[in-house]
Structures are given as structure tokens and as C-alpha cells.
GROMACS .gro file of C-alpha atoms in nm:
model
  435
    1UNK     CA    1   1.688   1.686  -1.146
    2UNK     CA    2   1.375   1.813  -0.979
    3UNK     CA    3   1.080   1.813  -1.212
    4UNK     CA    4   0.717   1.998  -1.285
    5UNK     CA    5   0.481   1.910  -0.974
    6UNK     CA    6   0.084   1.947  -1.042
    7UNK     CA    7  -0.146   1.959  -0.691
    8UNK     CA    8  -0.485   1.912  -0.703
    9UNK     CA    9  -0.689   1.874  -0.361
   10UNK     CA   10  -0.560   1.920  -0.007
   11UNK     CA   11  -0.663   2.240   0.216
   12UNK     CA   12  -0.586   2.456  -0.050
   13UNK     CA   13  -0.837   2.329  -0.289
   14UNK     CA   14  -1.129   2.468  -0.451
   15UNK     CA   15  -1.284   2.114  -0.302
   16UNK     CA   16  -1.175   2.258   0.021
   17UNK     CA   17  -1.379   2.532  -0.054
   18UNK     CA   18  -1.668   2.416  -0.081
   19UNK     CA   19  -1.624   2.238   0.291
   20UNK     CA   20  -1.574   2.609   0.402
   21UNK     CA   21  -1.937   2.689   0.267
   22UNK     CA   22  -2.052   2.376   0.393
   23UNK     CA   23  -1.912   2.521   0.718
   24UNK     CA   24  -2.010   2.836   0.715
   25UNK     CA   25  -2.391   2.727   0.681
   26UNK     CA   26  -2.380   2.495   0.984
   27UNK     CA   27  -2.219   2.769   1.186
   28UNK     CA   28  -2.496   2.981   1.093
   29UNK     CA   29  -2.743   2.725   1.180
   30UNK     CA   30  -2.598   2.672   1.504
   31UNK     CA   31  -2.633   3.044   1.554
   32UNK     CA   32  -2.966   3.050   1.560
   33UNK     CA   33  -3.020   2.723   1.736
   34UNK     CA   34  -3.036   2.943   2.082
   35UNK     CA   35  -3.267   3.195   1.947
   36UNK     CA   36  -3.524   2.944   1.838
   37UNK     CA   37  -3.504   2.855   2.157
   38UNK     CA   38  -3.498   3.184   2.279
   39UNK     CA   39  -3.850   3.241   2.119
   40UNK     CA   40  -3.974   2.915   2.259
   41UNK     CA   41  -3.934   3.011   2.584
   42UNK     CA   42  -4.033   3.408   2.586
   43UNK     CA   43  -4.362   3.264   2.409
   44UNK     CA   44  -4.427   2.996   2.681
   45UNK     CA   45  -4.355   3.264   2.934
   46UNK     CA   46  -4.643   3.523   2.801
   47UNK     CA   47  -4.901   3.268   2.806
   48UNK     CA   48  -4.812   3.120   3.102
   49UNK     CA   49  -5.108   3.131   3.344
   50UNK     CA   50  -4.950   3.326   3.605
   51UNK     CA   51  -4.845   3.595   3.369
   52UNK     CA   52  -5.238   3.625   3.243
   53UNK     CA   53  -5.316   3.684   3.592
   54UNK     CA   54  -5.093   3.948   3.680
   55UNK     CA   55  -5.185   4.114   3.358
   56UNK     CA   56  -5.509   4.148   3.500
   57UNK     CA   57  -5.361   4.342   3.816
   58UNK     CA   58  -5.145   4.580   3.663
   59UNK     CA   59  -5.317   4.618   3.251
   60UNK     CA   60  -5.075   4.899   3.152
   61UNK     CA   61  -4.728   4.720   3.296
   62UNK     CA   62  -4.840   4.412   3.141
   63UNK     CA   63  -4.911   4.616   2.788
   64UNK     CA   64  -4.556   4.782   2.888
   65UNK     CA   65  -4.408   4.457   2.884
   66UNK     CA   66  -4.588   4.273   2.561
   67UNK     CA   67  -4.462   4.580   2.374
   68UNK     CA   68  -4.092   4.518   2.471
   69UNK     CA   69  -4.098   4.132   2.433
   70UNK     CA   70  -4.299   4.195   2.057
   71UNK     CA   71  -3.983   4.419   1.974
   72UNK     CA   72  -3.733   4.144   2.077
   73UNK     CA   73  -3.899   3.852   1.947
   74UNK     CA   74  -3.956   4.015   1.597
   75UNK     CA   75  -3.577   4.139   1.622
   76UNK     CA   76  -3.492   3.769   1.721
   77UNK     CA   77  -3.761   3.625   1.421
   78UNK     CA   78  -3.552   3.804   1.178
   79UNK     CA   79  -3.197   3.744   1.259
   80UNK     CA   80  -3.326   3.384   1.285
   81UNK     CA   81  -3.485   3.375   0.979
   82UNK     CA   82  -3.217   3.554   0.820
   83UNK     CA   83  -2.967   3.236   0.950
   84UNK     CA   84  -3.129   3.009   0.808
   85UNK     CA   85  -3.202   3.160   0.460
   86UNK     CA   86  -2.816   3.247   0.459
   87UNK     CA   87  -2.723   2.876   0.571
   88UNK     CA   88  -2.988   2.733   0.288
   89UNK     CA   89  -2.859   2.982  -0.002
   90UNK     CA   90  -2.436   2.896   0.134
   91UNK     CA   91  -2.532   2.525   0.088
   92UNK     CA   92  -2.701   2.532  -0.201
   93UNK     CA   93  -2.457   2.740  -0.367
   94UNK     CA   94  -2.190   2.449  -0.251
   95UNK     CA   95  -2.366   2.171  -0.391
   96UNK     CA   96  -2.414   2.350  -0.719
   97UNK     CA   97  -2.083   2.418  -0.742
   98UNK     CA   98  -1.986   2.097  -0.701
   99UNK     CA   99  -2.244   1.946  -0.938
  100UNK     CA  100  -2.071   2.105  -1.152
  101UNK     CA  101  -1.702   2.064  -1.078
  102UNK     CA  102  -1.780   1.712  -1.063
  103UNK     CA  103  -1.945   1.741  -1.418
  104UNK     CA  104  -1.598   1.833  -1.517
  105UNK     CA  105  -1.414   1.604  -1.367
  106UNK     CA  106  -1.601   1.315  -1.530
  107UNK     CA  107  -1.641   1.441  -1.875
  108UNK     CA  108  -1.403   1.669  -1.937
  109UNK     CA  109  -1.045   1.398  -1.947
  110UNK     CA  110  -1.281   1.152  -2.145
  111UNK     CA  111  -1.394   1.397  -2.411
  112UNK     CA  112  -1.002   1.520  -2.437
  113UNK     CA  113  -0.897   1.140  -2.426
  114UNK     CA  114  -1.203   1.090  -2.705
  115UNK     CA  115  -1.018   1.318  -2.973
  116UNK     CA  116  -0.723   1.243  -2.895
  117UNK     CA  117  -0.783   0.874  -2.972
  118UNK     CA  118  -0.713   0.832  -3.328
  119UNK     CA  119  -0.352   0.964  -3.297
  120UNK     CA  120  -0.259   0.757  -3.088
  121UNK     CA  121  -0.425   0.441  -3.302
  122UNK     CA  122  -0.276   0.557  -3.596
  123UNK     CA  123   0.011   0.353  -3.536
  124UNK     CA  124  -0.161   0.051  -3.548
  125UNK     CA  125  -0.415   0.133  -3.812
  126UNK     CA  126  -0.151   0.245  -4.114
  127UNK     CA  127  -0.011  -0.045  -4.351
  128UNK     CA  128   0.223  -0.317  -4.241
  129UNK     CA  129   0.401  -0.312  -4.549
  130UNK     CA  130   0.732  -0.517  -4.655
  131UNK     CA  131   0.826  -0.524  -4.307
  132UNK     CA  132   0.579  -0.704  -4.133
  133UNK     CA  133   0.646  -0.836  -3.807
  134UNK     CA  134   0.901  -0.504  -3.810
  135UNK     CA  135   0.634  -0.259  -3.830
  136UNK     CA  136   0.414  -0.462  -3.587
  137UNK     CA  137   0.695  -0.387  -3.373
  138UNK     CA  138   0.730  -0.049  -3.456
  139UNK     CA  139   0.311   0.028  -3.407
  140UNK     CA  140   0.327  -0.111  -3.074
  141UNK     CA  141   0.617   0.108  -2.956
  142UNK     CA  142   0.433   0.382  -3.138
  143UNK     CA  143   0.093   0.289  -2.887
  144UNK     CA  144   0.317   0.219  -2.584
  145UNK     CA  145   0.493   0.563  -2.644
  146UNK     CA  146   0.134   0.688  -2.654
  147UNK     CA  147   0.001   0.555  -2.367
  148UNK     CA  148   0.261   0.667  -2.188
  149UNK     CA  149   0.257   1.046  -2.342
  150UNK     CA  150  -0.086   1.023  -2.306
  151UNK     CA  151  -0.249   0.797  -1.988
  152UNK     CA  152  -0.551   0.957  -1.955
  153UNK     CA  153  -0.645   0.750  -2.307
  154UNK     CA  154  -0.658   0.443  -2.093
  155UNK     CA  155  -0.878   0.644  -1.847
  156UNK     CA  156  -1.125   0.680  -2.107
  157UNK     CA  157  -1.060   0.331  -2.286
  158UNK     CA  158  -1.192   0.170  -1.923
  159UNK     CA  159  -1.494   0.352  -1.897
  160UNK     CA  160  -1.614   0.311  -2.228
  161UNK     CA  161  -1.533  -0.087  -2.222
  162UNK     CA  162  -1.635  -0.135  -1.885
  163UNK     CA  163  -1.965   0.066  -1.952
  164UNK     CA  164  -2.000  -0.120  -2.299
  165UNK     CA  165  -1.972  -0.465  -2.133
  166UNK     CA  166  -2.126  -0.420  -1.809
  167UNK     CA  167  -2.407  -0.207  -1.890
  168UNK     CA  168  -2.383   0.040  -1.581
  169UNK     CA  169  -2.215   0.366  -1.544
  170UNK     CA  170  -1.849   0.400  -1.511
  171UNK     CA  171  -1.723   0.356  -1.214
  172UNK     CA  172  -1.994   0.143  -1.110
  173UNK     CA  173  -1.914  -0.067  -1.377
  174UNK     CA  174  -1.521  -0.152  -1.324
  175UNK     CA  175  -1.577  -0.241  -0.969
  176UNK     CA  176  -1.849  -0.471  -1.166
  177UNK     CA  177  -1.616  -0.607  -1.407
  178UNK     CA  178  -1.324  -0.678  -1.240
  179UNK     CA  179  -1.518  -0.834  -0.969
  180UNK     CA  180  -1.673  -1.040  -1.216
  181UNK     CA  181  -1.306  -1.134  -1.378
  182UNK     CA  182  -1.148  -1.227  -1.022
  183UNK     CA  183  -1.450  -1.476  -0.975
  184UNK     CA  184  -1.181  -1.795  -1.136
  185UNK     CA  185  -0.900  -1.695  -0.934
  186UNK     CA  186  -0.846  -1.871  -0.635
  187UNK     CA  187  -0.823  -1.665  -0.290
  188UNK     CA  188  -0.696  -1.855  -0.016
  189UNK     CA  189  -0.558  -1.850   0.355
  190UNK     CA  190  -0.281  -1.658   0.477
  191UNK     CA  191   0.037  -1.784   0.554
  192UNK     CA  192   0.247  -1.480   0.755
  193UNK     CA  193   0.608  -1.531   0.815
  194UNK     CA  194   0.877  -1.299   0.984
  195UNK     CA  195   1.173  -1.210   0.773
  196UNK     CA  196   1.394  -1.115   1.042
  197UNK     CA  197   1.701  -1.149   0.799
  198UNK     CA  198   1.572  -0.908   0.525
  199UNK     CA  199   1.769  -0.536   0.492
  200UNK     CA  200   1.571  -0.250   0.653
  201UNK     CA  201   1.660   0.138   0.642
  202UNK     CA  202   1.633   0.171   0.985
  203UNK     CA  203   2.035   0.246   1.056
  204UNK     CA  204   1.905   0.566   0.871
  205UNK     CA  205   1.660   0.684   1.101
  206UNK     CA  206   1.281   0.735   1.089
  207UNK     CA  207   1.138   0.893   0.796
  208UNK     CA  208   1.193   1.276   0.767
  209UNK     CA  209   0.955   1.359   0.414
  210UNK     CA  210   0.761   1.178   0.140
  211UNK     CA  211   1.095   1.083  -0.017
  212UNK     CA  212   1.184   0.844   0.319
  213UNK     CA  213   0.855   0.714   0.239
  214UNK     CA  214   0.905   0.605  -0.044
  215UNK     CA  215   1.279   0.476   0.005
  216UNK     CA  216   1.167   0.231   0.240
  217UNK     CA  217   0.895   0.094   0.012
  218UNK     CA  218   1.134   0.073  -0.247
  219UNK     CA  219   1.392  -0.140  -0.018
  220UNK     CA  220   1.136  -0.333   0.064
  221UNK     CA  221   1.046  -0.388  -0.273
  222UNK     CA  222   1.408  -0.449  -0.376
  223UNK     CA  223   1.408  -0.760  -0.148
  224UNK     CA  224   1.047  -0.870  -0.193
  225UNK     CA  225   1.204  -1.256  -0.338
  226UNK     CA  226   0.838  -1.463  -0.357
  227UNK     CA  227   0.666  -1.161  -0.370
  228UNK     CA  228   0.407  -1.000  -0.077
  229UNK     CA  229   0.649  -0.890   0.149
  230UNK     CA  230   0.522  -0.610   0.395
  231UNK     CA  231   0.732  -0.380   0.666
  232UNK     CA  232   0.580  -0.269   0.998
  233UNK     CA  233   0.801   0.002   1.095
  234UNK     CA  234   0.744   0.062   1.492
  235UNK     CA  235   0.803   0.477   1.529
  236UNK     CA  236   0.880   0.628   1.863
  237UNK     CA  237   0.871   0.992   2.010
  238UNK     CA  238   0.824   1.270   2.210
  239UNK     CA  239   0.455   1.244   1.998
  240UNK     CA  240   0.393   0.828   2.123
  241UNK     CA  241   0.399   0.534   1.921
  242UNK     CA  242   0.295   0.536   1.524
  243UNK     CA  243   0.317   0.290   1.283
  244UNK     CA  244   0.375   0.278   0.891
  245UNK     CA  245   0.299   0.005   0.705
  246UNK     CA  246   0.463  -0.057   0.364
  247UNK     CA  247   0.234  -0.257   0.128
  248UNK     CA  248   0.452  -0.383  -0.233
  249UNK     CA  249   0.318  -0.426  -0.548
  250UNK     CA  250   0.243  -0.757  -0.787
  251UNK     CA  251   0.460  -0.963  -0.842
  252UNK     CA  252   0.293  -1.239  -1.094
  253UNK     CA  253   0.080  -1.161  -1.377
  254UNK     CA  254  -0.058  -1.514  -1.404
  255UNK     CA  255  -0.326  -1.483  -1.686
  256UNK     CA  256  -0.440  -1.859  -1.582
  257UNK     CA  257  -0.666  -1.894  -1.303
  258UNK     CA  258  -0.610  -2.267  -1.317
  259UNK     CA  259  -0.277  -2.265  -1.218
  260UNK     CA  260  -0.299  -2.211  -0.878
  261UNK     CA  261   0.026  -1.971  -0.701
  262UNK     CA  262   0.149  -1.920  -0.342
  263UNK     CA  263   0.193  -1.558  -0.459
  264UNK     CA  264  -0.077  -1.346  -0.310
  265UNK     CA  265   0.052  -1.046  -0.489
  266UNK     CA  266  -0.092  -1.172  -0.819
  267UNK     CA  267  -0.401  -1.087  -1.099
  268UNK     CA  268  -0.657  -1.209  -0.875
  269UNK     CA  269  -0.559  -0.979  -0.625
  270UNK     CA  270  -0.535  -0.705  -0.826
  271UNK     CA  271  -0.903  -0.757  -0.960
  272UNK     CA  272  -1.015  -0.815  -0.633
  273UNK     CA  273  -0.853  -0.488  -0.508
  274UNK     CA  274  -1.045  -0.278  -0.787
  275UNK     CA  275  -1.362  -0.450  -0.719
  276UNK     CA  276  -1.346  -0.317  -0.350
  277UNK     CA  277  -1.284  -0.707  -0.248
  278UNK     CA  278  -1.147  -0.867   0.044
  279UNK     CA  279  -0.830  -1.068  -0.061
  280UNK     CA  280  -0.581  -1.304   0.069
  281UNK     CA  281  -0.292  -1.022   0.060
  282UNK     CA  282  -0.551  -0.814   0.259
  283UNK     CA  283  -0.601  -1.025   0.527
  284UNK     CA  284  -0.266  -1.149   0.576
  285UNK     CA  285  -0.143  -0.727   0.580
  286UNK     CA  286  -0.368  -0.803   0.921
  287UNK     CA  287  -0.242  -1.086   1.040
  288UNK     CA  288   0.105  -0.925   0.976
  289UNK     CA  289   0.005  -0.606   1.224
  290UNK     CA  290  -0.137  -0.850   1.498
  291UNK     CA  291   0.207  -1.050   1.465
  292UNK     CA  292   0.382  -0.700   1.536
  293UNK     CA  293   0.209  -0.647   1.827
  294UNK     CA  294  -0.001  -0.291   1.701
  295UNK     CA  295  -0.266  -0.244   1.896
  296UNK     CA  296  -0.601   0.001   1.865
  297UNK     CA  297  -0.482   0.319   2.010
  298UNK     CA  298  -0.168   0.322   1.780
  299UNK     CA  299  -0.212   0.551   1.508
  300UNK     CA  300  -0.135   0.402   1.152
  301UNK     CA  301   0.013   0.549   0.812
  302UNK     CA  302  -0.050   0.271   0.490
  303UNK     CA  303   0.239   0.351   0.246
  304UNK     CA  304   0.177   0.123  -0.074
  305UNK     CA  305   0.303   0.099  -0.448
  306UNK     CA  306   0.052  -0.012  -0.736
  307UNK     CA  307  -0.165  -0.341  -0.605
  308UNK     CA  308   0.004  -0.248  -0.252
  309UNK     CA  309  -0.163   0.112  -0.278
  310UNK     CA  310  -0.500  -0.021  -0.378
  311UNK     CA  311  -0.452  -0.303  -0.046
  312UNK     CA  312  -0.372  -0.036   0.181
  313UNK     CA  313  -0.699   0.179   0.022
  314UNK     CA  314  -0.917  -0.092   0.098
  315UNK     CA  315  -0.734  -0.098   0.455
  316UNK     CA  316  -0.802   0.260   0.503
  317UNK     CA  317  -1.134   0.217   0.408
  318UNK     CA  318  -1.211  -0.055   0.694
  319UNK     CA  319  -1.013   0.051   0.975
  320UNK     CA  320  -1.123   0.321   1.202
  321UNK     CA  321  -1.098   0.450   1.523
  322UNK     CA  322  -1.310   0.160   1.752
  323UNK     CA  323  -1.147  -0.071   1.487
  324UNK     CA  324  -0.920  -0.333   1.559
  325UNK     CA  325  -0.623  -0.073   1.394
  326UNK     CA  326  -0.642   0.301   1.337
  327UNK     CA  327  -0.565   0.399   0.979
  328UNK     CA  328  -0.499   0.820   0.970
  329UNK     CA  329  -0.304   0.845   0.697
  330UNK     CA  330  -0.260   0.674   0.304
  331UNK     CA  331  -0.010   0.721   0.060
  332UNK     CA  332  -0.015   0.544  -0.236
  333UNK     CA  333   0.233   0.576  -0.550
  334UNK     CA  334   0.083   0.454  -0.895
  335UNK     CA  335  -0.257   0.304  -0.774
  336UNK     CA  336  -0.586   0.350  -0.928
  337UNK     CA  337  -0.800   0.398  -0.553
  338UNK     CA  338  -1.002   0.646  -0.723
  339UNK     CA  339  -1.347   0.401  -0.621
  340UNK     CA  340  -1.198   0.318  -0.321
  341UNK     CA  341  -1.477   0.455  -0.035
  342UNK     CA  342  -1.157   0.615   0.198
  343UNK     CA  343  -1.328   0.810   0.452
  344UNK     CA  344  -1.254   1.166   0.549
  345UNK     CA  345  -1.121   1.063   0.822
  346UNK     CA  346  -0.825   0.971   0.656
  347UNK     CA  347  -0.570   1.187   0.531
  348UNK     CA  348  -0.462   1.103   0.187
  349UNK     CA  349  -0.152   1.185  -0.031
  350UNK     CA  350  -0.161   0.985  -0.392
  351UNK     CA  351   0.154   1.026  -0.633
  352UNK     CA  352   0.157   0.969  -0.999
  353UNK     CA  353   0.372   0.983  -1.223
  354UNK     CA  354   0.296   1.169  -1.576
  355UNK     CA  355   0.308   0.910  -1.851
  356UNK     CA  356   0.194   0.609  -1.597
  357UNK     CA  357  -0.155   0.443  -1.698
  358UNK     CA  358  -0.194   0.186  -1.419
  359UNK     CA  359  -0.352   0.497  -1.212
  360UNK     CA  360  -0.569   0.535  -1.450
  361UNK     CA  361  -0.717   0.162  -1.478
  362UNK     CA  362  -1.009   0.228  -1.244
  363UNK     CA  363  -1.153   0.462  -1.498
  364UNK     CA  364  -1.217   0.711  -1.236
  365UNK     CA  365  -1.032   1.018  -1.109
  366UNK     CA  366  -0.939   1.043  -0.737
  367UNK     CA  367  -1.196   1.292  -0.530
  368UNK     CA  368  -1.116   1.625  -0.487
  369UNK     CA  369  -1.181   1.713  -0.128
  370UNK     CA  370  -0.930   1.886   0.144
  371UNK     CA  371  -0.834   1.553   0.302
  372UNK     CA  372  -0.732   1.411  -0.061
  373UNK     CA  373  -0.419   1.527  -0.249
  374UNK     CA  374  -0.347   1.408  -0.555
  375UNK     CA  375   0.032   1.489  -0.703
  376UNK     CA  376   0.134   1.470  -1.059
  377UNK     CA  377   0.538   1.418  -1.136
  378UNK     CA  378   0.705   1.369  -1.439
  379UNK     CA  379   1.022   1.114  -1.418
  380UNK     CA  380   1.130   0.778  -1.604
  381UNK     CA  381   1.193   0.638  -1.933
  382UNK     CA  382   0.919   0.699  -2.164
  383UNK     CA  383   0.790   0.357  -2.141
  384UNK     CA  384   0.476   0.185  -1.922
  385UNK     CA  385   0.713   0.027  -1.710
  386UNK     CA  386   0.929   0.343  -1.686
  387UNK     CA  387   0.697   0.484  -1.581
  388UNK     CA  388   0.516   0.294  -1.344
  389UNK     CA  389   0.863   0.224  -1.191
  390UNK     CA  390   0.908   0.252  -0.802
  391UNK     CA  391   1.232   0.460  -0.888
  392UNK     CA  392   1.058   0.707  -1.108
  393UNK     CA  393   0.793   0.738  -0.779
  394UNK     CA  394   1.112   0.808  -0.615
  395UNK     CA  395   1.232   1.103  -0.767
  396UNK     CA  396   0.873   1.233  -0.794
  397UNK     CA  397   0.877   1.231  -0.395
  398UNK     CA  398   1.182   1.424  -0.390
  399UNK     CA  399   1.064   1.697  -0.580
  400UNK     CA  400   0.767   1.677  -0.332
  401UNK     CA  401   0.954   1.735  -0.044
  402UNK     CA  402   1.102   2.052  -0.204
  403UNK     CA  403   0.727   2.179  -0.330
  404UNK     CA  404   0.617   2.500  -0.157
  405UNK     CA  405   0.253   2.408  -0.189
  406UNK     CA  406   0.007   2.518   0.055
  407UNK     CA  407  -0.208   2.178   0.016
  408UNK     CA  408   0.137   1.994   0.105
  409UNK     CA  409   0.259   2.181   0.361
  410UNK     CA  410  -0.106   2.143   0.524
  411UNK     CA  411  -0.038   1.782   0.471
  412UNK     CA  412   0.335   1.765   0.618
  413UNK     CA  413   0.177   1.939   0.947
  414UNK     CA  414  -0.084   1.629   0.975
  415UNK     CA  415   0.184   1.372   0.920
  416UNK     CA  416   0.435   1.550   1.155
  417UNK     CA  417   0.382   1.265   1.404
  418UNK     CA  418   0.507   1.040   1.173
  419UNK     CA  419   0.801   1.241   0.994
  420UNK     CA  420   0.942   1.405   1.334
  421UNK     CA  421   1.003   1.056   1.517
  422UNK     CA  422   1.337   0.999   1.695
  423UNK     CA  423   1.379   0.567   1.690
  424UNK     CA  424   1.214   0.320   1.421
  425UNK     CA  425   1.236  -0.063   1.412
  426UNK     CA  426   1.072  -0.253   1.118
  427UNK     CA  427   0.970  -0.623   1.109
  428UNK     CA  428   0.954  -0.757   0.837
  429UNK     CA  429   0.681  -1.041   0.687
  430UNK     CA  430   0.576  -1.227   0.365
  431UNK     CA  431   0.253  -1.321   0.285
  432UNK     CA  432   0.210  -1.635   0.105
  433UNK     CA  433  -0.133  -1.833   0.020
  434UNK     CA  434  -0.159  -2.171   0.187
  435UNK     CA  435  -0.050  -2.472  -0.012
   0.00000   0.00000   0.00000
């Protein structure tokens, strides 16, 4: 069953609005580029000393023609000024609007989340009573059921703990924090193995929507035994090569930073992801590309689930055209990239999932531009797993593909390279962290 799909961003937006202003001033500025020169020249040619001379032959011509050239160059003096006081007013009436929009977008979820608060501590605040451990049980339910009604609480939770801790400004301050909690895990080397025996969806074709997308990542997810598996799914067309690269999610929550794991998809990672950090999943995603044989000029879609959509952020945010890859497109399901610096460049499609918090553990909202799309589903079990679930991401995709939306259909058309190809092959790799 389909459900409720919330857009914000994309070409649609009021974001991309304010890129149209943006626009509109530099066009006018170009404008009048050519009449300032224009006026440069027509002034150069009056005094020129030839001109002075022949002004002395023939006074009344020459007054003749100062008249005519006065007329046009205070013609061409207005129209110019009038560009530029047109481009200054369009582009200060864009960055005042977004001043503002952004005010919103900081405050306004955190003030909500703020009185919403004790509600959802209440559970955890009343008596124990008779039952004890029983209505321990019971309050945490009660604050998981919350948390998941509710996930912009955790939003707000970050910010104020990170900002209480760290001293800085959210979002300045997770990046901070997390970077500062990742310092005791280990990193590492690479290890990068093919899986040439692992199931792939590629007897099904290429990808056709956001739903394919998904699929894959969740096959590969399905068979990700020792965690950090990747896919590098070779796409080929009337349109040239692509590539999409399917990033999974953690695998080991190990709280210990002593005990050292071969599993790159771990905590570490994760913290290292939020902080913006360079990590041993990271750089093996690399190695895994160069072992596939991708080279600069191919064009390259990240597709990545919780820790694998903040990796394939990061990614996005580091590989550019004259790069050693070519990220143009990101789609992440259930990752907080909100601080990740993804340039416009990129085009960028981020699911979540109504009830899931993880998004939410940056303590920032994602950016609101025409490049940016952020989609809000509603599917799974009312629980933080249930929600964070690949599955639930899933059906969220399908309803996607079935959303009239002008932001996605604007998005569709700039992935049509990569959802209109007629062969795929996918190699498969795990990353593991040297011994």
C-alpha cells in the first residue's frame, strides 16, 4: 500500500527560487556589461585627438554630433544604471529571503521538538511502582514508540548536547564531537576482495526508478555476511557507460574501541563519517572502483543506506569532474548527510522514512536548494529499527516512483542516463580492515 509522500527541495522549490533571482540579477548584470563598454568607448572616441581637430574644421557638425552621442550615452547611463540597481535590489531580496528561510529551518523543528519534549519523557519520569523492572520495560517502549512517532526530538536532543558539550554551534559542534569520539577507534588499511559468487539482480535488468535502486542495495545488503560489501554495477546504452555504486550500512556496533574488528562498517566509521572524516570503508569504496576498472570520464551515481549513505556523501563531496571518478548523482536512504559539504554539482535525492531518527543524528536538516531533494515516507513497524529498516526504504521508493511531483520528475529527467540503460553487470567486493 502506497503511502503519504512529503517533497521538499528539487527544481520546484522555493530554494529553487531563490537561484532564479540569483539568476535573474546576473543576467541583468551581464546586460549591461556591453553598454559599460559601450560608454567606454563613445567617451574615448570624443576626446580622441583627431576628433578635437576636426571639431575645429567643421564647429556646428561637431556640436551636431556631441548632441546625438550626449542623447545616447545618457539613454545608455540609465538603462545601465537601471541594471544594476535591479540586479542589486533581485539579490538582495534573495539573500533576505533566505536569511530567513534558513532562520526557520534551524529553529523552527527544535522549538517544536522543545515542547514536545516532556511527553515523550513522561514515560520515563512517572513511578516504577510494584512492577519494577516491568514498567522499566514498559517506559522504554513508551520512549522508543516516541522517538519513532516523533524523530525530530532526537534532532533537537543532538544539538542541544552537542552544543552543551562542545561549546560551538550546532552543526559545527557534531562534526566536533563525533570527531572527537572516533579519535580511540582504530582506522586501518583496506583489504578489497571480489565476491564473484555473491547473488546480483542483474538477470532483471538495469534499474528502471528509485525502487530498482533501492532493490539492489537491499540484495546487496541481504548477502553482506562480514559486513562492507559494495556493488559496482557497470550500465550500458545508447547514452555510454554509467556506473552505480551501492554503499551498505553498519554492521557492528562495537562500543569498545579496544577490541579491534576486521569490520570496516562499524562505530568508528560511523563517527568518522559524521565528522566529515576519511575512513577505512571510504577508501576501500575506492580501491573497489579502481578494481572495476571505472575510469574518469564515466559518470557515477552513489546509492547508500545509513553509514553507506553518509560514505557515499563524503564520496560525492570529493569526487569531481578532473577527479580520479565523477560523482553526478547521490541517493541516500536513512542517512544523516545534512553537514556533508555535497556540491551543487551533484544531484541529490535523500529518502526518509517518517518515524526513523538515525537521519536525524547529525542535528542538522538537509539544504534546501534545487539540486537537493529531500523525501519523507511513512512505512514499517513502529519501532527504531522498523523504521530504519532497508525494507521500509523500500516501499517508500515505490511510492516515489508513482509521485507526480514536479521536483521528482525534474530529478528522473537528470538520472535518465542511469534509469533508461539497456545491459548491467555488477561486481561485487568486501571491504575488510587489515589484520
Amino acid at each position: 500500500m502506497s503511502g503519504p509522500v512529503t517533497v521538499r527541495g528539487g527544481s520546484d522549490s522555493i530554494a529553487a527560487d531563490f537561484e532564479r533571482l540569483d539568476g535573474f540579477a546576473t543576467a541583468l548584470d551581464r546586460a549591461a556589461d556591453p553598454l559599460h563598454d559601450a560608454l567606454r568607448t563613445l567617451a574615448r572616441c570624443l576626446a580622441d585627438p583627431a576628433m578635437l581637430a576636426a571639431a575645429a574644421l567643421d564647429p556646428a557638425g561637431a556640436a551636431e554630433v556631441l548632441a546625438l552621442a550626449g542623447v545616447a550615452m545618457a539613454a545608455a547611463a540609465g538603462v545601465l544604471a537601471g541594471c544594476r540597481s535591479l540586479a542589486s535590489g533581485l539579490r538582495l531580496a534573495a539573500g533576505s529571503y533566505r536569511a530567513v528561510d534558513e532562520l526557520d529551518r534551524r529553529l523552527t523543528p527544535a522549538l517544536a521538538a522543545g515542547l514536545r519534549l516532556p511527553l515523550a519523557l513522561a514515560p520515563l519520569t512517572g513511578p516504577a511502582g510494584p512492577a519494577g523492572p516491568f514498567a522499566a520495560g514498559r517506559a522504554r517502549g513508551g520512549l522508543q514508540a516516541g522517538l519513532s512517532a516523533d524523530p525530530e526530538l532526537a534532532h533537537a536532543a543532538v544539538r542541544l548536547l552537542t552544543a552543551s558539550v562542545a561549546g560551538l554551534p550546532s552543526p559545527g559542534a557534531t562534526a566536533w564531537l563525533a570527531g572527537l569520539l572516533a579519535r580511540p577507534f582504530p582506522d586501518g588499511a583496506a583489504v578489497v576482495t571480489a565476491q564473484p559468487d555473491k547473488p546480483t539482480g542483474d538477470r532483471g535488468g538495469p534499474p528502471r526508478g528509485t525502487a530498482d535502486l533501492i532493490r539492489a542495495l537491499a540484495l546487496r545488503e541481504a548477502h553482506n555476511d562480514g559486513g562492507g560489501a559494495v556493488d559496482v554495477r557497470i550500465l550500458d546504452g545508447a547514452g555510454g557507460r554509467r556506473v552505480i555504486l551501492d554503499i551498505t550500512g553498519t554492521t557492528v556496533w562495537n562500543l569498545d574501541p579496544t577490541r579491534r574488528t576486521a569490520h570496516v562498517s562499524d562505530l568508528g566509521t560511523n563517527l568518522r563519517a559524521l565528522a566529515n572524516q576519511s575512513s577505512v570503508f571510504e577508501r576501500g569504496v575506492l580501491q573497489a572502483l579502481r578494481q572495476a576498472g571505472v575510469t574518469p570520464s564515466e559518470p557515477i551515481m552513489l546509492v547508500g543506506h545509513s553509514q553507506g549513505g553518509m560514505i557515499a556523501a563524503r564520496l560525492a563531496s570529493r569526487l569531481q569532474a578532473g577527479a580520479e571518478f565523477t560523482v553526478t548523482h547521490l541517493v541516500t536512504a536513512g542517512a544523516p548527510v545534512g553537514l556533508a559539504p555535497v556540491p551543487r554539482s551533484v544531484s541529490v535525492l535523500s529518502l526518509h522514512n517518517r518515524g526513523d531518527v538515525v537521519p536525524e543524528l547529525d542535528g542538522a536538516a538537509n539544504p534546501r536548494r534545487a539540486g537537493w531533494i529531500t523525501v519523507r515516507t511513512a512505512h514499517g513497524d513502529p519501532t527504531v529499527l522498523g523504521k530504519h529498516s532497508l525494507q521500509s526504504y523500500l516501499a517508500g521508493a515505490l511510492d516515489l516512483d508513482g509521485c507526480a511531483d514536479p521536483g521528482l520528475a525534474s530529478w528522473r529527467r537528470t538520472a535518465a542516463g542511469y534509469l533508461s540503460a539497456e545491459r548491467v553487470a555488477t561486481q561485487v567486493f568486501q571491504i575488510r580492515r587489515a589484520e
